[in-house]
């Protein structure tokens, strides 16, 4: 016997390598996916060899309730129930283990059963749908022997040339509808799930007879009222309808083949043929649904199409959103029936809108045609169904004349997500469309804007008018009003103009308001809580409630609509910022974090919902937090920095090449695409890799969200840099990116890196314009931080790539790159000299002559920074390069009228301001449409006070947003401001490190400016900026005679720019001060601005008085006294006294005190 010590030292023998390898294979096998979240569809089952290697069981579409009858039996793996589903008796297997067993060699019953069921499905589909014989070799002993048993291989091996197939002969010779149906059915069975056969049939022109079948004449019918309701009811299909149904399903199957099929689809005229079958009033529901599915499949293929494709998303949208087809969309979106076939039309139509509506012209067309109102009615039905209608809404609807549009409740199987997504797609960045949604009749009926008073409403905490919907949200902490901008950083950000006068007068900085990155028509109402005219619409808190209670996809779309409404200025900003910051922003960040799982993209099948969330949530987050310090902080507190940088890193993971299964065919593929072959029989270019296209979208949206957050505090920018994300931004600045590398790695590979970037890499693709623009914006925001600019951005050498993009072929890239240069040429920038030596001044001056107002604005803005604190030689060279005459043209009064009347002339010549958009005349009355189950009618607004009030407000918003006169004027004012600031910096601070005799350089530049522009001309231009002007009325469709004129008052930002030019002149030598004081008319206009509501105007005016009453030495005493006396005569002394005592701003009071004291001292 062994001793105790020997027994305790005993160890089990080492595991056999064979057994260990077997257990490892078992573990990996149990980790393989076996479920597919897509619904089972017996019409389309892929049966390639790769599908058989990894079978996936699709989700069963449960129709009706599930009734348990009794237990059939049970065993080691689970239990079997007999159940009833929709009047059908089925067996339901319930397994004990919902997770893989820990024991390596024990199989997972749930996985095995699902895989077996999927294999049986594929085998059944192939054997039932393939018309020819499948020959099998008995008793297979090797893999090649068993290959024919694989149905995919058997189908490929037995595939015959379509010309000799009886199917083609039957299709061509069919004379009756049943014969056509049989032929099309056989063809569908032939191609479904088999990409090679689809390609072969396209090559032999099968699309032509299919399109002829779809284009067969049908007697037009447009029933109304009860007839419309009857038409929507499902009925047996006629023989002609059966033919068309098979043809539509065939077209959808071909479109499923991918972007390569778009070229023949376009050449054959498939899209118009499909659209001819989409009207629910003249086609049975089955045909409408099939047509919508075919269009959806084509839209999905178009989203991945190459730029050379004749059918892309934009051209497809032009077809779908024509006036006739939008009428059909309105009919579909009026359906409230719970029948599955009719509800499918609502979901598919909404999905089609969200896929295709990307451009302003389509968004406007859908709004004008009433589609937005139809979607609003569908949305209101969910509030009625869920019992979340404002209490007393029906009574208010009666009183307001809106009861006829009070919607029916949505059915139990209705889906809110597609409705919200379509609404968000139409709203875009438009304030008018956002207001149009809120004032839609159905939503006003369900959500009347009335104050909801409870017993607690009379307390001091409830001073603000709350609606009933506010009470379904959690109570929010009381926070201070955030409508005023918070305290500014003591260190100037490069985006702010920071020119100063001489050291004698320390000027406060003023902030340029012309930020082109912000929406053109950003609401002023969103920046302040007006103690106000209207109570907030209950729609907004209801949407916030939806974003908290719905499933992932649905809540994301609710947040997208919230973002559009919030950025349009709807809602009380202080209250809504709080609720959005605490309730919506954390959901969006958490949504990205939950769905950003490593390796999830490579799993089969692709989780479409997960991809959509990752592509949409960062974009919605970016839109919400832009220009909102509170929401930026809310995102930062939710770890958005880490979440977004992780998403950007994921977007740069290499994409494996697509391994398409290759099928053997007895026929050669050569000679199919020669010149004699018609276009409808030739495949087009293969589209983008779907995973790579997804990664491109992730790059764009993550960069947009990063840019929106980095625009906030310095801490946010430093946090991003600490996450080591700059290499990914640098690669986003490359058209052909590669693997992101650290600084050390880049320095080693620098020589051969650029040489190998002559084309896209299969693993990383090529960055589209949208990614480059987003990356430029991120660099611009990071460059606001001087420390980041001097370290990370310099280390990675971002300056030269940005400079190269200033001459990119796409003007939008030029605009973004020029906007970035604004922050790279400031005084503190270490790359300023590098860019100057590279010729940035020449490019900026060329852009300042551009016809594009955005490019012109950004170029002037950058030039303003470039001439700040540099030597006189560079300043003079810049003015000469810009051309003094052109600078005068940019800032003089006549420029505005020229821009306006040029727009008018373009329209008269047929060159519409919005290109081919069919704009609704600005003075045309608004149309209100309401539909119910196919019956569409126009509402009479005169019967409702609410609708008339809404029309007045919407007309004003529409005119402000769409009127080219106002848009041209806004562009011109922003450009004028930057042009005046350019002059200010041109005569402002001398070069850094100059001697104490700074006035000499200032004097030199002022005299040079007078010589180039003309002294009298310059002062006249400055005076013109301070005068009110009469504007001629402007209408797109009518003459201007008899229309009321309007007055355009001076803009505060223009006044500030004018005053600071004079401040710089007054900070120079006595001769220049005398020149300024001699401008009596100009000073009279300035004196009127002492009571301006704008703080910056009042501060600048105080600085001007201080500099004009400054005495250089005793020799200037007499002149100083004369200037002070003139200021006193013009009323400046009394103005300064009033500001000193009564102004609400401490800085203004202190500056006014100094100004008043200097006037008194000089005239004593």
CSV table of N, CA and C in Angstrom, one decimal, residues 461-594:
chain,number,residue,atom,x,y,z
A,461,UNK,N,-44.0,76.7,-7.1
A,461,UNK,CA,-43.1,75.9,-7.9
A,461,UNK,C,-43.8,75.7,-9.3
A,462,UNK,N,-45.1,75.9,-9.4
A,462,UNK,CA,-45.8,75.6,-10.6
A,462,UNK,C,-46.2,76.9,-11.3
A,463,UNK,N,-45.4,77.9,-11.3
A,463,UNK,CA,-45.7,79.2,-11.9
A,463,UNK,C,-45.8,79.0,-13.4
A,464,UNK,N,-45.0,78.1,-14.0
A,464,UNK,CA,-45.0,77.9,-15.4
A,464,UNK,C,-46.3,77.1,-15.8
A,465,UNK,N,-46.8,77.4,-16.9
A,465,UNK,CA,-48.0,76.7,-17.4
A,465,UNK,C,-47.7,75.3,-17.8
A,466,UNK,N,-48.2,74.3,-17.1
A,466,UNK,CA,-47.9,72.9,-17.5
A,466,UNK,C,-49.1,72.3,-18.1
A,467,UNK,N,-48.9,71.4,-19.1
A,467,UNK,CA,-50.0,70.7,-19.7
A,467,UNK,C,-50.1,69.4,-19.0
A,468,UNK,N,-51.2,68.7,-19.3
A,468,UNK,CA,-51.5,67.4,-18.7
A,468,UNK,C,-50.4,66.4,-19.0
A,469,UNK,N,-49.7,66.4,-20.1
A,469,UNK,CA,-48.7,65.5,-20.5
A,469,UNK,C,-47.5,65.6,-19.6
A,470,UNK,N,-47.2,66.8,-19.0
A,470,UNK,CA,-46.1,67.0,-18.1
A,470,UNK,C,-46.2,66.1,-16.9
A,471,UNK,N,-47.4,65.8,-16.5
A,471,UNK,CA,-47.6,65.0,-15.3
A,471,UNK,C,-47.4,63.5,-15.5
A,472,UNK,N,-47.2,63.1,-16.7
A,472,UNK,CA,-46.8,61.6,-16.9
A,472,UNK,C,-45.3,61.4,-16.9
A,473,UNK,N,-44.6,62.5,-16.8
A,473,UNK,CA,-43.1,62.5,-16.7
A,473,UNK,C,-42.7,62.6,-15.3
A,474,UNK,N,-41.5,62.0,-15.0
A,474,UNK,CA,-41.0,62.2,-13.6
A,474,UNK,C,-40.7,63.6,-13.3
A,475,UNK,N,-40.9,64.0,-12.1
A,475,UNK,CA,-40.6,65.4,-11.7
A,475,UNK,C,-39.1,65.7,-11.9
A,476,UNK,N,-38.8,66.8,-12.4
A,476,UNK,CA,-37.5,67.2,-12.7
A,476,UNK,C,-36.9,68.2,-11.6
A,477,UNK,N,-35.6,68.1,-11.3
A,477,UNK,CA,-35.1,69.0,-10.3
A,477,UNK,C,-35.2,70.5,-10.8
A,478,UNK,N,-35.3,71.4,-9.9
A,478,UNK,CA,-35.4,72.8,-10.2
A,478,UNK,C,-34.0,73.3,-10.5
A,479,UNK,N,-33.9,73.9,-11.7
A,479,UNK,CA,-32.6,74.4,-12.1
A,479,UNK,C,-32.8,75.8,-12.5
A,480,UNK,N,-31.7,76.6,-12.6
A,480,UNK,CA,-31.7,78.0,-13.0
A,480,UNK,C,-32.0,78.1,-14.4
A,481,UNK,N,-32.4,79.2,-14.8
A,481,UNK,CA,-32.7,79.5,-16.2
A,481,UNK,C,-31.4,79.5,-17.0
A,482,UNK,N,-31.5,78.7,-18.1
A,482,UNK,CA,-30.3,78.6,-18.9
A,482,UNK,C,-30.4,79.3,-20.3
A,483,UNK,N,-31.3,80.3,-20.3
A,483,UNK,CA,-31.5,80.9,-21.6
A,483,UNK,C,-30.5,82.0,-21.9
A,484,UNK,N,-29.8,82.4,-20.9
A,484,UNK,CA,-28.6,83.3,-21.2
A,484,UNK,C,-27.4,82.5,-21.2
A,485,UNK,N,-26.5,82.9,-22.0
A,485,UNK,CA,-25.2,82.2,-22.1
A,485,UNK,C,-24.5,82.3,-20.8
A,486,UNK,N,-23.8,81.2,-20.4
A,486,UNK,CA,-23.1,81.1,-19.1
A,486,UNK,C,-21.8,81.9,-19.2
A,487,UNK,N,-21.1,82.0,-18.1
A,487,UNK,CA,-19.9,82.7,-18.0
A,487,UNK,C,-18.9,82.2,-19.0
A,488,UNK,N,-18.2,83.1,-19.7
A,488,UNK,CA,-17.3,82.7,-20.8
A,488,UNK,C,-15.9,82.4,-20.2
A,489,UNK,N,-15.2,81.6,-20.8
A,489,UNK,CA,-13.8,81.3,-20.4
A,489,UNK,C,-13.0,82.5,-20.5
A,490,UNK,N,-12.1,82.7,-19.5
A,490,UNK,CA,-11.2,83.8,-19.6
A,490,UNK,C,-10.2,83.8,-20.7
A,491,UNK,N,-10.0,82.6,-21.3
A,491,UNK,CA,-9.1,82.5,-22.4
A,491,UNK,C,-9.9,82.5,-23.7
A,492,UNK,N,-9.6,83.3,-24.7
A,492,UNK,CA,-10.4,83.4,-25.9
A,492,UNK,C,-10.3,82.1,-26.7
A,493,UNK,N,-11.5,81.7,-27.2
A,493,UNK,CA,-11.5,80.6,-28.1
A,493,UNK,C,-11.2,81.1,-29.5
A,494,UNK,N,-10.5,80.4,-30.3
A,494,UNK,CA,-10.2,80.9,-31.6
A,494,UNK,C,-11.4,81.3,-32.5
A,495,UNK,N,-12.6,80.7,-32.2
A,495,UNK,CA,-13.7,81.0,-33.0
A,495,UNK,C,-14.2,82.4,-32.7
A,496,UNK,N,-13.7,83.0,-31.7
A,496,UNK,CA,-14.2,84.3,-31.3
A,496,UNK,C,-13.2,85.4,-31.8
A,497,UNK,N,-13.7,86.5,-32.3
A,497,UNK,CA,-12.9,87.6,-32.8
A,497,UNK,C,-12.2,88.2,-31.6
A,498,UNK,N,-10.9,88.4,-31.6
A,498,UNK,CA,-10.3,88.9,-30.4
A,498,UNK,C,-9.3,90.0,-30.7
A,499,UNK,N,-9.7,90.9,-31.7
A,499,UNK,CA,-8.8,92.0,-31.9
A,499,UNK,C,-9.0,93.0,-30.8
A,500,UNK,N,-7.9,93.7,-30.5
A,500,UNK,CA,-7.9,94.7,-29.4
A,500,UNK,C,-7.4,96.0,-29.9
A,501,UNK,N,-7.6,97.0,-29.2
A,501,UNK,CA,-7.0,98.3,-29.5
A,501,UNK,C,-5.6,98.3,-28.8
A,502,UNK,N,-5.1,99.5,-28.7
A,502,UNK,CA,-3.8,99.6,-28.1
A,502,UNK,C,-3.9,99.3,-26.6
A,503,UNK,N,-2.8,99.3,-25.9
A,503,UNK,CA,-2.8,98.9,-24.5
A,503,UNK,C,-3.5,99.9,-23.6
A,504,UNK,N,-3.8,101.1,-24.2
A,504,UNK,CA,-4.5,102.1,-23.4
A,504,UNK,C,-5.9,101.8,-23.1
A,505,UNK,N,-6.6,101.1,-24.0
A,505,UNK,CA,-8.0,100.8,-23.8
A,505,UNK,C,-8.2,99.3,-23.9
A,506,UNK,N,-8.4,98.7,-22.8
A,506,UNK,CA,-8.6,97.2,-22.8
A,506,UNK,C,-10.0,96.9,-23.2
A,507,UNK,N,-10.2,96.4,-24.4
A,507,UNK,CA,-11.5,96.1,-24.9
A,507,UNK,C,-12.0,94.7,-24.6
A,508,UNK,N,-13.3,94.7,-24.2
A,508,UNK,CA,-13.8,93.3,-24.0
A,508,UNK,C,-14.1,92.7,-25.3
A,509,UNK,N,-13.9,91.4,-25.3
A,509,UNK,CA,-14.1,90.6,-26.6
A,509,UNK,C,-15.5,90.5,-26.9
A,510,UNK,N,-15.8,90.5,-28.2
A,510,UNK,CA,-17.2,90.2,-28.6
A,510,UNK,C,-17.2,89.0,-29.5
A,511,UNK,N,-18.3,88.3,-29.5
A,511,UNK,CA,-18.4,87.0,-30.1
A,511,UNK,C,-19.1,87.2,-31.5
A,512,UNK,N,-18.4,86.7,-32.5
A,512,UNK,CA,-19.1,86.7,-33.8
A,512,UNK,C,-20.3,85.8,-33.8
A,513,UNK,N,-21.3,86.3,-34.4
A,513,UNK,CA,-22.6,85.5,-34.4
A,513,UNK,C,-22.8,84.7,-35.6
A,514,UNK,N,-22.0,84.9,-36.6
A,514,UNK,CA,-22.2,84.3,-37.9
A,514,UNK,C,-21.5,82.9,-37.9
A,515,UNK,N,-22.0,81.9,-37.3
A,515,UNK,CA,-21.5,80.6,-37.3
A,515,UNK,C,-22.2,79.8,-38.3
A,516,UNK,N,-21.5,79.5,-39.4
A,516,UNK,CA,-22.2,78.8,-40.5
A,516,UNK,C,-22.5,77.4,-40.3
A,517,UNK,N,-21.8,76.8,-39.3
A,517,UNK,CA,-22.1,75.4,-39.0
A,517,UNK,C,-23.5,75.2,-38.4
A,518,UNK,N,-24.1,76.2,-37.8
A,518,UNK,CA,-25.4,76.1,-37.2
A,518,UNK,C,-26.4,76.2,-38.4
A,519,UNK,N,-27.6,75.7,-38.2
A,519,UNK,CA,-28.7,75.8,-39.2
A,519,UNK,C,-28.9,77.2,-39.6
A,520,UNK,N,-29.3,77.4,-40.8
A,520,UNK,CA,-29.4,78.8,-41.3
A,520,UNK,C,-30.6,79.5,-40.6
A,521,UNK,N,-31.6,78.8,-40.3
A,521,UNK,CA,-32.8,79.4,-39.7
A,521,UNK,C,-33.0,79.0,-38.3
A,522,UNK,N,-31.9,79.0,-37.5
A,522,UNK,CA,-32.0,78.6,-36.1
A,522,UNK,C,-33.0,79.5,-35.4
A,523,UNK,N,-33.8,78.9,-34.6
A,523,UNK,CA,-34.8,79.7,-33.9
A,523,UNK,C,-34.3,80.6,-32.9
A,524,UNK,N,-34.7,81.8,-32.9
A,524,UNK,CA,-34.4,82.7,-31.8
A,524,UNK,C,-35.2,82.3,-30.6
A,525,UNK,N,-36.4,81.8,-30.8
A,525,UNK,CA,-37.2,81.4,-29.7
A,525,UNK,C,-36.7,80.3,-28.9
A,526,UNK,N,-35.8,79.5,-29.4
A,526,UNK,CA,-35.2,78.4,-28.6
A,526,UNK,C,-34.1,78.9,-27.7
A,527,UNK,N,-33.8,80.2,-27.9
A,527,UNK,CA,-32.7,80.7,-27.0
A,527,UNK,C,-33.2,81.4,-25.8
A,528,UNK,N,-34.5,81.6,-25.7
A,528,UNK,CA,-35.0,82.3,-24.6
A,528,UNK,C,-36.4,81.9,-24.3
A,529,UNK,N,-36.8,82.0,-23.0
A,529,UNK,CA,-38.2,81.7,-22.6
A,529,UNK,C,-39.0,82.9,-22.6
A,530,UNK,N,-39.7,83.2,-23.6
A,530,UNK,CA,-40.5,84.3,-23.7
A,530,UNK,C,-41.7,84.1,-22.8
A,531,UNK,N,-42.0,85.0,-22.1
A,531,UNK,CA,-43.1,84.8,-21.1
A,531,UNK,C,-44.4,85.0,-21.8
A,532,UNK,N,-45.0,84.1,-22.3
A,532,UNK,CA,-45.3,84.0,-23.7
A,532,UNK,C,-46.7,83.9,-24.1
A,533,UNK,N,-46.7,83.9,-25.4
A,533,UNK,CA,-47.9,83.8,-26.1
A,533,UNK,C,-48.6,82.5,-26.0
A,534,UNK,N,-47.9,81.4,-26.2
A,534,UNK,CA,-48.6,80.1,-26.3
A,534,UNK,C,-48.1,79.2,-25.2
A,535,UNK,N,-49.0,78.3,-24.8
A,535,UNK,CA,-48.6,77.2,-23.9
A,535,UNK,C,-48.0,76.1,-24.8
A,536,UNK,N,-47.0,75.4,-24.3
A,536,UNK,CA,-46.3,74.4,-25.0
A,536,UNK,C,-47.2,73.3,-25.5
A,537,UNK,N,-47.0,72.7,-26.7
A,537,UNK,CA,-47.8,71.6,-27.1
A,537,UNK,C,-47.5,70.4,-26.3
A,538,UNK,N,-48.6,69.7,-25.8
A,538,UNK,CA,-48.4,68.5,-25.1
A,538,UNK,C,-47.8,67.4,-25.9
A,539,UNK,N,-47.6,67.6,-27.2
A,539,UNK,CA,-47.0,66.5,-28.0
A,539,UNK,C,-45.6,66.3,-27.6
A,540,UNK,N,-44.8,67.3,-27.2
A,540,UNK,CA,-43.4,67.1,-26.8
A,540,UNK,C,-43.2,66.3,-25.6
A,541,UNK,N,-43.9,66.6,-24.4
A,541,UNK,CA,-43.8,65.7,-23.3
A,541,UNK,C,-44.3,64.3,-23.6
A,542,UNK,N,-45.3,64.1,-24.4
A,542,UNK,CA,-45.8,62.8,-24.8
A,542,UNK,C,-44.7,62.0,-25.5
A,543,UNK,N,-44.0,62.7,-26.4
A,543,UNK,CA,-42.9,62.0,-27.2
A,543,UNK,C,-41.7,61.6,-26.2
A,544,UNK,N,-41.5,62.5,-25.2
A,544,UNK,CA,-40.5,62.1,-24.2
A,544,UNK,C,-40.9,60.9,-23.4
A,545,UNK,N,-42.2,60.8,-23.1
A,545,UNK,CA,-42.8,59.6,-22.5
A,545,UNK,C,-42.6,58.4,-23.3
A,546,UNK,N,-42.8,58.5,-24.6
A,546,UNK,CA,-42.6,57.4,-25.6
A,546,UNK,C,-41.1,57.0,-25.6
A,547,UNK,N,-40.2,57.9,-25.6
A,547,UNK,CA,-38.8,57.6,-25.6
A,547,UNK,C,-38.4,56.8,-24.4
A,548,UNK,N,-39.2,56.9,-23.3
A,548,UNK,CA,-38.8,56.2,-22.1
A,548,UNK,C,-39.5,54.8,-22.0
A,549,UNK,N,-40.6,54.6,-22.7
A,549,UNK,CA,-41.4,53.4,-22.5
A,549,UNK,C,-41.4,52.4,-23.6
A,550,UNK,N,-41.1,52.8,-24.8
A,550,UNK,CA,-41.1,51.9,-26.0
A,550,UNK,C,-39.9,51.1,-26.1
A,551,UNK,N,-39.9,50.2,-27.0
A,551,UNK,CA,-38.7,49.3,-27.3
A,551,UNK,C,-37.6,50.1,-28.0
A,552,UNK,N,-36.5,49.6,-28.1
A,552,UNK,CA,-35.3,50.3,-28.6
A,552,UNK,C,-35.5,51.1,-29.9
A,553,UNK,N,-35.9,50.4,-30.9
A,553,UNK,CA,-36.1,51.1,-32.2
A,553,UNK,C,-37.2,52.2,-32.1
A,554,UNK,N,-38.3,51.9,-31.5
A,554,UNK,CA,-39.4,52.9,-31.4
A,554,UNK,C,-39.0,54.1,-30.6
A,555,UNK,N,-38.3,53.9,-29.4
A,555,UNK,CA,-37.9,55.0,-28.6
A,555,UNK,C,-36.8,55.9,-29.3
A,556,UNK,N,-36.0,55.2,-30.1
A,556,UNK,CA,-35.0,56.0,-30.9
A,556,UNK,C,-35.7,56.9,-31.8
A,557,UNK,N,-36.7,56.5,-32.5
A,557,UNK,CA,-37.4,57.3,-33.5
A,557,UNK,C,-38.2,58.4,-32.8
A,558,UNK,N,-38.7,58.1,-31.6
A,558,UNK,CA,-39.4,59.2,-30.8
A,558,UNK,C,-38.3,60.3,-30.4
A,559,UNK,N,-37.1,59.8,-30.1
A,559,UNK,CA,-36.1,60.8,-29.8
A,559,UNK,C,-35.7,61.6,-31.0
A,560,UNK,N,-35.7,61.0,-32.2
A,560,UNK,CA,-35.4,61.7,-33.4
A,560,UNK,C,-36.4,62.8,-33.7
A,561,UNK,N,-37.7,62.6,-33.4
A,561,UNK,CA,-38.7,63.6,-33.6
A,561,UNK,C,-38.5,64.7,-32.5
A,562,UNK,N,-38.2,64.3,-31.3
A,562,UNK,CA,-38.0,65.3,-30.2
A,562,UNK,C,-36.9,66.2,-30.6
A,563,UNK,N,-35.8,65.7,-31.2
A,563,UNK,CA,-34.6,66.5,-31.6
A,563,UNK,C,-35.0,67.5,-32.6
A,564,UNK,N,-35.8,67.1,-33.6
A,564,UNK,CA,-36.2,68.0,-34.6
A,564,UNK,C,-37.1,69.1,-34.1
A,565,UNK,N,-38.0,68.8,-33.2
A,565,UNK,CA,-38.9,69.8,-32.6
A,565,UNK,C,-38.1,70.8,-31.7
A,566,UNK,N,-37.2,70.2,-30.9
A,566,UNK,CA,-36.5,71.0,-29.9
A,566,UNK,C,-35.5,72.0,-30.6
A,567,UNK,N,-34.9,71.5,-31.7
A,567,UNK,CA,-34.0,72.4,-32.4
A,567,UNK,C,-34.7,73.4,-33.2
A,568,UNK,N,-36.0,73.2,-33.5
A,568,UNK,CA,-36.8,74.2,-34.2
A,568,UNK,C,-37.4,75.3,-33.2
A,569,UNK,N,-37.0,75.2,-31.9
A,569,UNK,CA,-37.5,76.2,-31.0
A,569,UNK,C,-38.8,75.9,-30.3
A,570,UNK,N,-39.4,74.7,-30.5
A,570,UNK,CA,-40.7,74.4,-29.9
A,570,UNK,C,-40.5,73.9,-28.5
A,571,UNK,N,-41.3,74.4,-27.6
A,571,UNK,CA,-41.2,74.0,-26.2
A,571,UNK,C,-40.5,75.1,-25.4
A,572,UNK,N,-40.7,75.1,-24.1
A,572,UNK,CA,-40.1,76.0,-23.2
A,572,UNK,C,-38.6,75.4,-23.0
A,573,UNK,N,-37.6,76.2,-23.4
A,573,UNK,CA,-36.3,75.7,-23.4
A,573,UNK,C,-35.8,75.2,-22.1
A,574,UNK,N,-36.0,76.1,-21.0
A,574,UNK,CA,-35.4,75.7,-19.7
A,574,UNK,C,-36.0,74.4,-19.2
A,575,UNK,N,-37.3,74.3,-19.4
A,575,UNK,CA,-38.0,73.0,-18.9
A,575,UNK,C,-37.6,71.9,-19.7
A,576,UNK,N,-37.6,72.0,-21.1
A,576,UNK,CA,-37.4,70.9,-21.9
A,576,UNK,C,-35.9,70.5,-21.9
A,577,UNK,N,-35.0,71.5,-21.8
A,577,UNK,CA,-33.6,71.1,-21.6
A,577,UNK,C,-33.4,70.2,-20.4
A,578,UNK,N,-34.1,70.5,-19.4
A,578,UNK,CA,-33.9,69.7,-18.2
A,578,UNK,C,-34.5,68.3,-18.4
A,579,UNK,N,-35.7,68.2,-18.9
A,579,UNK,CA,-36.3,66.8,-19.1
A,579,UNK,C,-35.6,66.0,-20.2
A,580,UNK,N,-35.1,66.7,-21.2
A,580,UNK,CA,-34.4,66.0,-22.3
A,580,UNK,C,-33.0,65.5,-21.7
A,581,UNK,N,-32.4,66.4,-20.9
A,581,UNK,CA,-31.1,66.1,-20.4
A,581,UNK,C,-31.1,64.9,-19.4
A,582,UNK,N,-32.2,64.8,-18.6
A,582,UNK,CA,-32.3,63.8,-17.6
A,582,UNK,C,-32.9,62.5,-18.1
A,583,UNK,N,-33.8,62.6,-19.1
A,583,UNK,CA,-34.6,61.5,-19.6
A,583,UNK,C,-34.3,61.0,-20.9
A,584,UNK,N,-33.9,61.8,-21.9
A,584,UNK,CA,-33.6,61.3,-23.2
A,584,UNK,C,-32.2,61.1,-23.5
A,585,UNK,N,-31.3,62.0,-23.2
A,585,UNK,CA,-29.9,61.9,-23.5
A,585,UNK,C,-29.3,60.6,-22.9
A,586,UNK,N,-29.6,60.3,-21.6
A,586,UNK,CA,-29.0,59.0,-21.1
A,586,UNK,C,-29.5,57.8,-21.9
A,587,UNK,N,-30.7,57.8,-22.4
A,587,UNK,CA,-31.3,56.7,-23.1
A,587,UNK,C,-30.5,56.6,-24.4
A,588,UNK,N,-30.2,57.7,-25.1
A,588,UNK,CA,-29.5,57.6,-26.4
A,588,UNK,C,-28.1,57.1,-26.2
A,589,UNK,N,-27.4,57.6,-25.2
A,589,UNK,CA,-26.0,57.1,-24.9
A,589,UNK,C,-26.0,55.6,-24.5
A,590,UNK,N,-27.0,55.3,-23.7
A,590,UNK,CA,-27.1,53.8,-23.3
A,590,UNK,C,-27.4,52.9,-24.4
A,591,UNK,N,-28.2,53.4,-25.3
A,591,UNK,CA,-28.6,52.7,-26.5
A,591,UNK,C,-27.4,52.3,-27.4
A,592,UNK,N,-26.5,53.3,-27.6
A,592,UNK,CA,-25.3,53.1,-28.3
A,592,UNK,C,-24.4,52.1,-27.6
A,593,UNK,N,-24.3,52.3,-26.3
A,593,UNK,CA,-23.4,51.4,-25.5
A,593,UNK,C,-23.9,50.0,-25.5
A,594,UNK,N,-25.2,49.7,-25.4
A,594,UNK,CA,-25.7,48.4,-25.4
A,594,UNK,C,-25.5,47.7,-26.7
